[in-house]
Coordinates of C-alpha atoms in Angstrom, one line a residue:
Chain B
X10 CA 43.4 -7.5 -31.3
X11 CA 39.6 -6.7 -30.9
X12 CA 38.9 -3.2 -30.6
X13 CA 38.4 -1.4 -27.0
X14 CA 35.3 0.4 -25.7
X15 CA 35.9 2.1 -23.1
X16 CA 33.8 3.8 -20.0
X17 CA 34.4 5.2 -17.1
X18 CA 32.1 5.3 -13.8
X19 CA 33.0 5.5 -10.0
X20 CA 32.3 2.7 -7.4
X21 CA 28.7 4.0 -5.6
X22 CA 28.1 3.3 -1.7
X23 CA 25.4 1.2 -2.4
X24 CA 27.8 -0.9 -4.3
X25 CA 29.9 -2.2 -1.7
X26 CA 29.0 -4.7 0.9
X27 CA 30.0 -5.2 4.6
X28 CA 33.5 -6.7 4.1
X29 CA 34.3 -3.0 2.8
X30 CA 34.6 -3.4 -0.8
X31 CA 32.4 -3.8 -4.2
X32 CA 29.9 -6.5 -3.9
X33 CA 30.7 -9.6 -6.2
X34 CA 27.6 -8.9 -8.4
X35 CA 28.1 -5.1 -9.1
X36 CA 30.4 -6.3 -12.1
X37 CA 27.9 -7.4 -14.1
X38 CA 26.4 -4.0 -13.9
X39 CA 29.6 -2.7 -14.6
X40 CA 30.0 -5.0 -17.7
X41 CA 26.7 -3.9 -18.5
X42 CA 27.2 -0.3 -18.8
X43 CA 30.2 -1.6 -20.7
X44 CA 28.0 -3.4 -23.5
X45 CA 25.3 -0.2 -23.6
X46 CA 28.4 2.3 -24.2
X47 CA 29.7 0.0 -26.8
X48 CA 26.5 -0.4 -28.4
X49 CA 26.0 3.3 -28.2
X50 CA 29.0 3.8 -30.2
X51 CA 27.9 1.3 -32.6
X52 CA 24.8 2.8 -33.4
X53 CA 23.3 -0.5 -32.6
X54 CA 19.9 -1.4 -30.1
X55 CA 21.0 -2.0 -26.6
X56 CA 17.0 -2.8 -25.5
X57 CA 16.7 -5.5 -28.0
X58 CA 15.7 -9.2 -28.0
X59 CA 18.9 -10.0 -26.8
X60 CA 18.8 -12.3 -24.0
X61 CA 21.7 -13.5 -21.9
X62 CA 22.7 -16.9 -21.9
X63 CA 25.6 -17.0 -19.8
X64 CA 28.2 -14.7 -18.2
X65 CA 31.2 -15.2 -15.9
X66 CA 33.5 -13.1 -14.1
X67 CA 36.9 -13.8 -12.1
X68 CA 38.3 -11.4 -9.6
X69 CA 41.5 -10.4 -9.1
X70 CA 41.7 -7.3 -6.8
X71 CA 39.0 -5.4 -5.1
X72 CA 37.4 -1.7 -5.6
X73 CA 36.3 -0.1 -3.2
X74 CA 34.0 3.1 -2.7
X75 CA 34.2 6.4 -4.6
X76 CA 37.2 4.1 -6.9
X77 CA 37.1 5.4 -10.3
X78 CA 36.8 2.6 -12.6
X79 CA 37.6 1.8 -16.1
X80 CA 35.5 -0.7 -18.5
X81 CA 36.9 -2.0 -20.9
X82 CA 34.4 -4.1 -23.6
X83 CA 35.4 -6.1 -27.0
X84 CA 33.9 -8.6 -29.2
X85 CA 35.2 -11.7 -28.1
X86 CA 33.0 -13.9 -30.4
X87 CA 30.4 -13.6 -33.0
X88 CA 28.2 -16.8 -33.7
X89 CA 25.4 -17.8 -35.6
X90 CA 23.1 -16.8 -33.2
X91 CA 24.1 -14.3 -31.0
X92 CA 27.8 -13.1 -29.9
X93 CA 30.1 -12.7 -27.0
X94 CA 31.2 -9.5 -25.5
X95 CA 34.5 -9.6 -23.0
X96 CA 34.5 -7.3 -20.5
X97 CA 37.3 -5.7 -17.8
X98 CA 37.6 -3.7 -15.3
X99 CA 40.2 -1.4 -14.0
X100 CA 40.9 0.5 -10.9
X101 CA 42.5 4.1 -12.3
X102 CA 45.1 5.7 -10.4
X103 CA 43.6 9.1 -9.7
X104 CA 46.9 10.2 -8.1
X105 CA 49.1 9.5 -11.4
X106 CA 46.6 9.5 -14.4
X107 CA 49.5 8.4 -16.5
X108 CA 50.1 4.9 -14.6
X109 CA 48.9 1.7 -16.1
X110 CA 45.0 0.9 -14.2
X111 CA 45.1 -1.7 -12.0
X112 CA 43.1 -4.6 -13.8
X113 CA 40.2 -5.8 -11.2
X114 CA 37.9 -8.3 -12.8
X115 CA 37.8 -9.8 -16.4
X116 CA 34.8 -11.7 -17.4
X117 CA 32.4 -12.4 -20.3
X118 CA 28.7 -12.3 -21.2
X119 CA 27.0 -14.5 -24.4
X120 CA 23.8 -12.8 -25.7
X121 CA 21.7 -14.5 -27.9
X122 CA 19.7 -13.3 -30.6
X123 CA 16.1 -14.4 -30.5
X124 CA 12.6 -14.1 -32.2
X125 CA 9.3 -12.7 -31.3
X126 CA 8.8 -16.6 -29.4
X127 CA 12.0 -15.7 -27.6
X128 CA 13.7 -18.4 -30.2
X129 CA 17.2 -17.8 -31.0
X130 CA 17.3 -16.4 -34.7
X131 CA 20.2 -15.8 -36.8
X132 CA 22.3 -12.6 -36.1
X133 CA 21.0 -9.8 -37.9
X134 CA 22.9 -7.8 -40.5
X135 CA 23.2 -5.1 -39.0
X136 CA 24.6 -6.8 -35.8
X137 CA 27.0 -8.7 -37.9
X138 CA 28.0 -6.0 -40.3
X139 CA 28.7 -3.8 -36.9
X140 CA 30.8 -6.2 -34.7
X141 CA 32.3 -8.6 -37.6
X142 CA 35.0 -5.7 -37.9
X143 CA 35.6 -5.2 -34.2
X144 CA 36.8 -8.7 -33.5
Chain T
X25 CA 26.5 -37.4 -6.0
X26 CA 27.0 -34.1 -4.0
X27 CA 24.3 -33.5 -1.4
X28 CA 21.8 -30.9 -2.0
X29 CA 21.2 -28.0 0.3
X30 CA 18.0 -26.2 -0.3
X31 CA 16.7 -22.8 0.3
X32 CA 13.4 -21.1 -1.1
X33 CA 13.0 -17.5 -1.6
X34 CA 10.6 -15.7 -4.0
X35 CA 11.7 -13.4 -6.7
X36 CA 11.5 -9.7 -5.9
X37 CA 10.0 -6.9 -7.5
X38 CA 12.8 -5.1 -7.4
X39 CA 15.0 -8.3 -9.0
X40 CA 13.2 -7.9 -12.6
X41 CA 13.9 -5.3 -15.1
X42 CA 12.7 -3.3 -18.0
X43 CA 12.1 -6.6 -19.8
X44 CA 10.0 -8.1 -17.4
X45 CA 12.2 -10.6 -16.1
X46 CA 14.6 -11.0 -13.2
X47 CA 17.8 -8.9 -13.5
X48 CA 20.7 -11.2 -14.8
X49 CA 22.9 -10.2 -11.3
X50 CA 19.9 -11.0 -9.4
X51 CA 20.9 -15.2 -9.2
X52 CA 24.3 -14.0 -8.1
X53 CA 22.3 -13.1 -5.1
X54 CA 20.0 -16.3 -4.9
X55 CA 23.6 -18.3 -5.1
X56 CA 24.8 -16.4 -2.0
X57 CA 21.5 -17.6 -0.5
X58 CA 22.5 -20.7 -1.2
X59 CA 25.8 -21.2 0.7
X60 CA 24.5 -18.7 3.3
X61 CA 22.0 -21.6 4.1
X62 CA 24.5 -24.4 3.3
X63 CA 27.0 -22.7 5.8
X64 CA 24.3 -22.0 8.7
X65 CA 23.3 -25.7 8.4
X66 CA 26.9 -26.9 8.4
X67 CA 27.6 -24.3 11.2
X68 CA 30.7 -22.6 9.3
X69 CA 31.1 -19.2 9.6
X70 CA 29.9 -17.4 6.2
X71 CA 31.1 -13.7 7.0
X72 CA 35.0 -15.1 7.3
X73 CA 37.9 -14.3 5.0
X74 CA 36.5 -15.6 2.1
X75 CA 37.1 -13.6 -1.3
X76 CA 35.3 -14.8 -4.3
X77 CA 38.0 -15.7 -6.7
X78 CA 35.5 -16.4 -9.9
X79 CA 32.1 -16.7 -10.8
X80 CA 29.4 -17.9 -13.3
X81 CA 25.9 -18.6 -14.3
X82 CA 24.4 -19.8 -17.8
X83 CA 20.5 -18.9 -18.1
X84 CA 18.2 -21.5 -19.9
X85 CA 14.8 -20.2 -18.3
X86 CA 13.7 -16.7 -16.9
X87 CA 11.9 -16.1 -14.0
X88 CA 9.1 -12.9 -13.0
X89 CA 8.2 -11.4 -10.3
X90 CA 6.7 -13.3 -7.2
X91 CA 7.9 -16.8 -8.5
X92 CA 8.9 -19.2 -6.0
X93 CA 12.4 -20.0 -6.1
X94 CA 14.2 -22.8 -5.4
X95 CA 18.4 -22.5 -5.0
X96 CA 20.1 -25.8 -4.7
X97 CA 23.5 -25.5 -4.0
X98 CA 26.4 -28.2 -3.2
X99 CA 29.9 -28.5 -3.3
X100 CA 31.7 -29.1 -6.4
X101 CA 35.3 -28.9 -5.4
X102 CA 37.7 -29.0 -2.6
X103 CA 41.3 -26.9 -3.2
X104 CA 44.0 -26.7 -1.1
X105 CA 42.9 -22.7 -0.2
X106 CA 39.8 -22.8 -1.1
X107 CA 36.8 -24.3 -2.5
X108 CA 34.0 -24.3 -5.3
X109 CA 30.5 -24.0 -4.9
X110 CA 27.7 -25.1 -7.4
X111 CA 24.1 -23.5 -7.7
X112 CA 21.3 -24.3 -9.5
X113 CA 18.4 -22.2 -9.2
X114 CA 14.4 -24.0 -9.8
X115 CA 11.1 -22.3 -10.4
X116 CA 8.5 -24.0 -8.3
X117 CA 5.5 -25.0 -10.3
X118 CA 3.1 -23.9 -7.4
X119 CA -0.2 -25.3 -8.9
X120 CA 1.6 -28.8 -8.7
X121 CA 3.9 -28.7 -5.9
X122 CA 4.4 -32.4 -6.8
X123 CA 5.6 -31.5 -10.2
X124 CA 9.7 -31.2 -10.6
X125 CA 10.5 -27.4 -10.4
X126 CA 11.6 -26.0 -13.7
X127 CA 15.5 -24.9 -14.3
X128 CA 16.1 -21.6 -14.7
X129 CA 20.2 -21.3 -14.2
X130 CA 22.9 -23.3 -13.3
X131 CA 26.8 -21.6 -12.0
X132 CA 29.3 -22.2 -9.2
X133 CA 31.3 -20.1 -7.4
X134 CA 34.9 -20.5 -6.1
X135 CA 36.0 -19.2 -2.7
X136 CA 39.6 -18.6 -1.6
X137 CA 40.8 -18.9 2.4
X138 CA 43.6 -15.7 3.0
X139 CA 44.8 -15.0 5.6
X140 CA 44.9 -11.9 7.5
X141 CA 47.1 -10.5 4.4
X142 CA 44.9 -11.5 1.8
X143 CA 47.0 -13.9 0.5
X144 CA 46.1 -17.3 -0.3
X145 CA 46.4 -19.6 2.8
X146 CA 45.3 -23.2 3.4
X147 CA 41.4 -24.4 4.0
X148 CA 40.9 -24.5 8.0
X149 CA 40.6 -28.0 8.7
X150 CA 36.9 -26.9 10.0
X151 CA 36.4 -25.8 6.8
X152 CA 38.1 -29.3 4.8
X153 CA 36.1 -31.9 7.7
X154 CA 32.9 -30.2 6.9
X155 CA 33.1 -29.8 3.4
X156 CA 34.7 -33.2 2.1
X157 CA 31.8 -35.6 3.1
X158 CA 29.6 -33.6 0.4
X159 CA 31.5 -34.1 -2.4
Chain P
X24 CA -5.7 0.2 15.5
X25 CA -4.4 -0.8 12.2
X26 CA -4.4 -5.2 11.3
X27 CA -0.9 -5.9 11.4
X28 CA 0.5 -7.9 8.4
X29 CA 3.7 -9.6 9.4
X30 CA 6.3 -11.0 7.4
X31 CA 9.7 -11.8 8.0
X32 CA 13.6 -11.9 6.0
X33 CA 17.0 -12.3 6.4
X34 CA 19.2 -9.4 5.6
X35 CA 21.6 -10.5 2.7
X36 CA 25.1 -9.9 2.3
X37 CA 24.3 -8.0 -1.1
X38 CA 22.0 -5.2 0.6
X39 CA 24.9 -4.2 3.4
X40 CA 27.4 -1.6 2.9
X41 CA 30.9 -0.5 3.7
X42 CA 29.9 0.6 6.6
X43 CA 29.0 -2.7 7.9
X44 CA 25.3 -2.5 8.2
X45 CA 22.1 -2.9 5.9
X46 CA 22.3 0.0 3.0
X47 CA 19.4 2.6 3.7
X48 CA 18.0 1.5 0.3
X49 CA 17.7 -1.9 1.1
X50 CA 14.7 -1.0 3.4
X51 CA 12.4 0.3 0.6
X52 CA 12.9 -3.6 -0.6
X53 CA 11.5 -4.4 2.7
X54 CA 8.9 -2.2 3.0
X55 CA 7.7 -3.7 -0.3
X56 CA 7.9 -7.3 0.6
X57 CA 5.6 -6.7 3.3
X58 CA 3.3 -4.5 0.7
X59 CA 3.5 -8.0 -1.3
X60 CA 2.3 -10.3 1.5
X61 CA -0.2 -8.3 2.8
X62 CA -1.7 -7.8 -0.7
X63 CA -1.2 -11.4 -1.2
X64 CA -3.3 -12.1 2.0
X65 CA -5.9 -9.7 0.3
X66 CA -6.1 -11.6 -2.4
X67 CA -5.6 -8.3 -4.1
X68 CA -3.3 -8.5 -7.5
X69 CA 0.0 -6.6 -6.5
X70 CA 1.6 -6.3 -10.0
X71 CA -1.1 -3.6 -11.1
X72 CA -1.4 -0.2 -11.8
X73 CA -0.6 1.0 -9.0
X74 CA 2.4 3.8 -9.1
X75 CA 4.0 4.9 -6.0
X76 CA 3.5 8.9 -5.6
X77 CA 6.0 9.1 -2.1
X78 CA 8.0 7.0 0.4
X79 CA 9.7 7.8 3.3
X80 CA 11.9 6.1 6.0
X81 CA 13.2 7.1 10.0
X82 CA 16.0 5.0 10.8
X83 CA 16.2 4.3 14.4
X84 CA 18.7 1.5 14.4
X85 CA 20.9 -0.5 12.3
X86 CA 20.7 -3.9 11.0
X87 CA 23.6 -6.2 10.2
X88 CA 24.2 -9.5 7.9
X89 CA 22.2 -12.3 8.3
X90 CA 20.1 -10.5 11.1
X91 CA 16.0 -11.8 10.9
X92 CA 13.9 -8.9 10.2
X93 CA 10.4 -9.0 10.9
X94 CA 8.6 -6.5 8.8
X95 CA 5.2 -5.3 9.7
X96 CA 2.4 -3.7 7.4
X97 CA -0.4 -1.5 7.8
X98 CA -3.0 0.1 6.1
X99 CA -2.1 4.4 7.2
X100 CA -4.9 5.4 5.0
X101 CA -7.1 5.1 2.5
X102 CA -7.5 8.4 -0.2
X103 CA -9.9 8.9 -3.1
X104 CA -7.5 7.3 -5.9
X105 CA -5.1 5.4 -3.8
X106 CA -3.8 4.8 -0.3
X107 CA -0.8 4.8 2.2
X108 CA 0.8 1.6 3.2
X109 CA 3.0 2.0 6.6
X110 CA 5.3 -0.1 7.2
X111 CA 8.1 -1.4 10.5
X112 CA 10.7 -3.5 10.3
X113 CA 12.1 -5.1 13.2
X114 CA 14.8 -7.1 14.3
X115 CA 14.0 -10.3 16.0
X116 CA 16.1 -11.4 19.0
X117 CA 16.7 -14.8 17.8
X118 CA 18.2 -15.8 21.2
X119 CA 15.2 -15.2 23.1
X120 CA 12.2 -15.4 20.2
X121 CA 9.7 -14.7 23.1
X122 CA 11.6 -11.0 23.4
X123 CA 9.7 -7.8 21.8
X124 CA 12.0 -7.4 18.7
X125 CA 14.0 -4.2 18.1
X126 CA 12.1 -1.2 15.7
X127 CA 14.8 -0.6 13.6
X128 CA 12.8 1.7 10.6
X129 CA 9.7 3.2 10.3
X130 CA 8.4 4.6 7.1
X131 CA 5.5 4.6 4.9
X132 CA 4.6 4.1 0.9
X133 CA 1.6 6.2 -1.0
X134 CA 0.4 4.6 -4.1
X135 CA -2.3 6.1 -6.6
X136 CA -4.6 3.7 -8.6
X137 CA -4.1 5.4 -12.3
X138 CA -5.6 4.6 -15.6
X139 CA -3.8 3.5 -18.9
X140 CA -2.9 6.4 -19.4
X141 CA -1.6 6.8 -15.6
X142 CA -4.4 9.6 -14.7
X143 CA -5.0 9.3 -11.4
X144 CA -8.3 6.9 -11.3
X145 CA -11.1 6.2 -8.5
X146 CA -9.8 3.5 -6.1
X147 CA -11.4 0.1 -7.4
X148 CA -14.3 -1.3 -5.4
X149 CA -12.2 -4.3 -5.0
X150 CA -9.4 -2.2 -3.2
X151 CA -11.7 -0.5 -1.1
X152 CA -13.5 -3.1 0.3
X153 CA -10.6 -4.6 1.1
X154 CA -8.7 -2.1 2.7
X155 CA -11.2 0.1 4.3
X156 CA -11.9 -3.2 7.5
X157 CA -8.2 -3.0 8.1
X158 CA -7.9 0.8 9.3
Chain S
X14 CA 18.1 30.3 -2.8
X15 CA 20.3 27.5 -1.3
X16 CA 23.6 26.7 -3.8
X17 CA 23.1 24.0 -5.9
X18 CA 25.3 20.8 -6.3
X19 CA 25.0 19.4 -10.0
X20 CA 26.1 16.4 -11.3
X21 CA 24.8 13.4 -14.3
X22 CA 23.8 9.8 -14.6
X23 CA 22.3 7.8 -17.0
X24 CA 19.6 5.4 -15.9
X25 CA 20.9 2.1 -16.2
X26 CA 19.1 -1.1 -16.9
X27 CA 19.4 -2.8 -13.5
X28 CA 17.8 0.0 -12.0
X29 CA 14.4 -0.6 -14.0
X30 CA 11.8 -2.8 -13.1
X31 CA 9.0 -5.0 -14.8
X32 CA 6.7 -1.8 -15.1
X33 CA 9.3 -0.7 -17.4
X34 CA 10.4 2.3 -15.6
X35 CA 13.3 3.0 -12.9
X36 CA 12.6 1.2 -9.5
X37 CA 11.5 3.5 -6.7
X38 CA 14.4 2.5 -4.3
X39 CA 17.0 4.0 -7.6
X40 CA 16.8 7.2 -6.8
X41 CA 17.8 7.1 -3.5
X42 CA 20.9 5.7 -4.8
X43 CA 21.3 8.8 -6.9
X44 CA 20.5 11.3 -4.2
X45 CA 23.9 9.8 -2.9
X46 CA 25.7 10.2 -5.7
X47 CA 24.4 13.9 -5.7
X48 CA 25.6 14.1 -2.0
X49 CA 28.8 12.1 -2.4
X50 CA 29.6 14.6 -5.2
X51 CA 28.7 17.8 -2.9
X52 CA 30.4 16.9 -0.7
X53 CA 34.2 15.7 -2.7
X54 CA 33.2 19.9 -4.2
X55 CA 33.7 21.1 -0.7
X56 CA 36.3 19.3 0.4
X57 CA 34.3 17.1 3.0
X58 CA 34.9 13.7 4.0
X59 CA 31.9 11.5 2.9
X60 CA 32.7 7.8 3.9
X61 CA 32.5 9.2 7.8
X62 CA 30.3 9.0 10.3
X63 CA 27.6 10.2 9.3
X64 CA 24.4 7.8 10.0
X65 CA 21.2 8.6 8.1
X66 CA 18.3 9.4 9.9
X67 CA 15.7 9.7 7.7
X68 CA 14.7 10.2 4.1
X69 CA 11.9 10.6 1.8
X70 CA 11.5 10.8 -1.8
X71 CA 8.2 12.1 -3.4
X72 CA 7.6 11.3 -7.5
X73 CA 6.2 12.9 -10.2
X74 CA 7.5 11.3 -13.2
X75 CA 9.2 8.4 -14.0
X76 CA 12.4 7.7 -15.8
X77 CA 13.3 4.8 -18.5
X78 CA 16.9 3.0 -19.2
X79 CA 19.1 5.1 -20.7
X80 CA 17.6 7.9 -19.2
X81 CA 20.1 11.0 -19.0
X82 CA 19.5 12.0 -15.3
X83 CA 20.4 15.4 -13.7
X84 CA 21.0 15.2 -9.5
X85 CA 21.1 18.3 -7.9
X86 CA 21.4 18.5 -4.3
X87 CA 21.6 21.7 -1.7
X88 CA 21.9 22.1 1.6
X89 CA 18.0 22.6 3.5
X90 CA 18.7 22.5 6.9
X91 CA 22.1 23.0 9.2
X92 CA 21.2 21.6 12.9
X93 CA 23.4 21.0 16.7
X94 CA 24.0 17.6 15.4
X95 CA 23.7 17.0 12.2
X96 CA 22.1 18.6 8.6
X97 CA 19.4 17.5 5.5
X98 CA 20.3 17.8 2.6
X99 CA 17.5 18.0 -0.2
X100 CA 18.0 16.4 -3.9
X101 CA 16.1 16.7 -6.9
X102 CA 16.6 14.3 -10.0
X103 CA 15.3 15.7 -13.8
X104 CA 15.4 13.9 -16.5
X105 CA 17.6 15.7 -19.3
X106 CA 15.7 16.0 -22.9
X107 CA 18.6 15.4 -25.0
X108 CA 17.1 16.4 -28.1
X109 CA 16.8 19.9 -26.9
X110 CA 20.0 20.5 -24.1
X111 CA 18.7 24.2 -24.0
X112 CA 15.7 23.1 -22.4
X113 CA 14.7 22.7 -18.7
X114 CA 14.6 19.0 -17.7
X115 CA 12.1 17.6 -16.1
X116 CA 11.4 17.1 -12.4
X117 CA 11.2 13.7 -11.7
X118 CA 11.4 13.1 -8.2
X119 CA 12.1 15.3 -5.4
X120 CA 13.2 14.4 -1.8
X121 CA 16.2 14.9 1.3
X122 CA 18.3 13.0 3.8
X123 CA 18.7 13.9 7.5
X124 CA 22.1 12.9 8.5
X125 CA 23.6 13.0 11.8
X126 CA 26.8 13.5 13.2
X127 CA 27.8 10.5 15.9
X128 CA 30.9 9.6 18.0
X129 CA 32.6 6.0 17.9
X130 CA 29.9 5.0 20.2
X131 CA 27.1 6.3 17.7
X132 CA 25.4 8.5 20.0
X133 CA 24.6 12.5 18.0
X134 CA 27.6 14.6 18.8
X135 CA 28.0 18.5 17.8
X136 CA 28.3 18.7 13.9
X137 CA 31.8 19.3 13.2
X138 CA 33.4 23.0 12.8
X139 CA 34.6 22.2 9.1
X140 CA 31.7 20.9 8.6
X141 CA 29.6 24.0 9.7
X142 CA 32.2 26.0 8.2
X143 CA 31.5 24.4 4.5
X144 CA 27.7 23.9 4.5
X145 CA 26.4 27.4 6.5
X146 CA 27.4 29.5 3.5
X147 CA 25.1 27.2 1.4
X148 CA 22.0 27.8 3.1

């Protein structure tokens, strides 16, 4: 099983929207902090030529504001040019810090590795060599 | 083929990012745009109980700050609780408003009808007579 | 009195809040799309080096998803290396467009014309000339 | 010297904008976190009523992605109806954790205490209680 990364953040006001709960969009900058921790970890570039070329999310229950949330990121897939990075989030349950989270969203986000022309370009080693092992 | 409904909005400065490009959650907006304008012209209520069950966008193109946008969205699928919504946002070539605008993303988005319990509950027949003709 | 530039913008679902109504945030997005447009009337390059050194905002009423705003610019003031922008955003009774529309916010924006290396520099001619017919 | 309420962020990527720096609307968002943290220190409800009336944010320097941010917030003003609460936001110089950040911005929120009707009403007792001793 790919390895874990794993962050914590609460939901922010500014996050939620008028039907009371976190805004379908903030996930993505919740999978983002997800990929920068996991990169921080790695030693590897975060602000990089590293383009997205597709992400997805589905949602299964809702967070709402001041929840503490878990990410959770992993390798899902390394290609030629560029990898995949799965991400989840998780409501924890402040009042029993034991208990399983409650798993929100799960989604995905492809990043492709690209030249100074913005044309992908094979992985680079040290990409590779840093997320081969984590899948 | 579905039929198109089409909104324009230009890309805000507060949309891009650090790489000088629009913010990848940013089209998760312009989508909402999208069926927010589909909705009004259909005369559907848009702020109903409609969780977003899933989500997704590939990027082939990026767009800066102050482009013209152009979201097409239509329908992609009818379900018994719900529905599916495709997007497709354009950059408008301004200098040749003749031109075909250039693709910048494509996703979709599927709703779900609950009912007052959150649980799944059958498309309105409002909801099924208005949407089925597009398909 | 000041030459009103007037632009106008639906609120989105994305800049509301838990609380049901536009997130205070969302107006400094406002206040800069009429910044744009009135630059854009100018003629006068928007994306330039042109930091903002305070903002401010006095809400006097709320606005609510999918409500038309109408935002009105100003020229406040025009200072050695830079200027103040003020700015109003209203809400338009759509029922009865003849109606005075509601002042929801009122607030203002100082930017500094700077140099590379963003030392506060002369106001351009270019700005000036511009600007100074419009107090 | 008003009591100070402390707490971190990092700068994340959707919070930048094409000049390559945080946009100016961020730091609104983490003067609220500063005051959502305030007030979960002293026991007060923050998700309440408790409508903004005004705020203003005044900047000095800027900060990147990946900044390490300090918020600190204190209470500036206790009033019949309501109270401002000022926030600063430094910018943490990780390389050297034994010296001072650096100011970045500096600014406050007015914030008013309403009935279910929204019209002012006296600030709470608890509330007076917590925030006088701060002053």
């Amino acid at each position: 099983m790919a390895k874990l990364f794993v962050t914590r953040t609460r939901a922010r006001y500014g996050e939620t929207d008028a039907s009371g709960i976190v805004y379908y969009n903030s996930y993505f900058v919740y999978f983002e902090l997800g990929r920068v921790e996991m990169f921080r970890e790695l030693g590897l570039p975060y602000d990089w030529r590293l383009p997205i070329a597709d992400t997805a999310c589905r949602y299964h229950a809702s967070a709402r504001f001041d929840d503490l949330l878990e990410i959770r990121s992993f390798v899902e897939e390394i290609r030629s040019c560029g990898f995949r990075i799965g991400g989840r989030v998780y409501r924890v349950i402040e009042a029993d810090p034991a208990a399983e989270p409650t798993l929100l969203v799960e989604g995905h986000t492809s990043m492709v590795t690209v030249d100074a022309d913005r044309r992908p370009t094979p992985l680079p080693d040290a990409f590779r060599a840093a997320l081969t092992p984590l899948l």
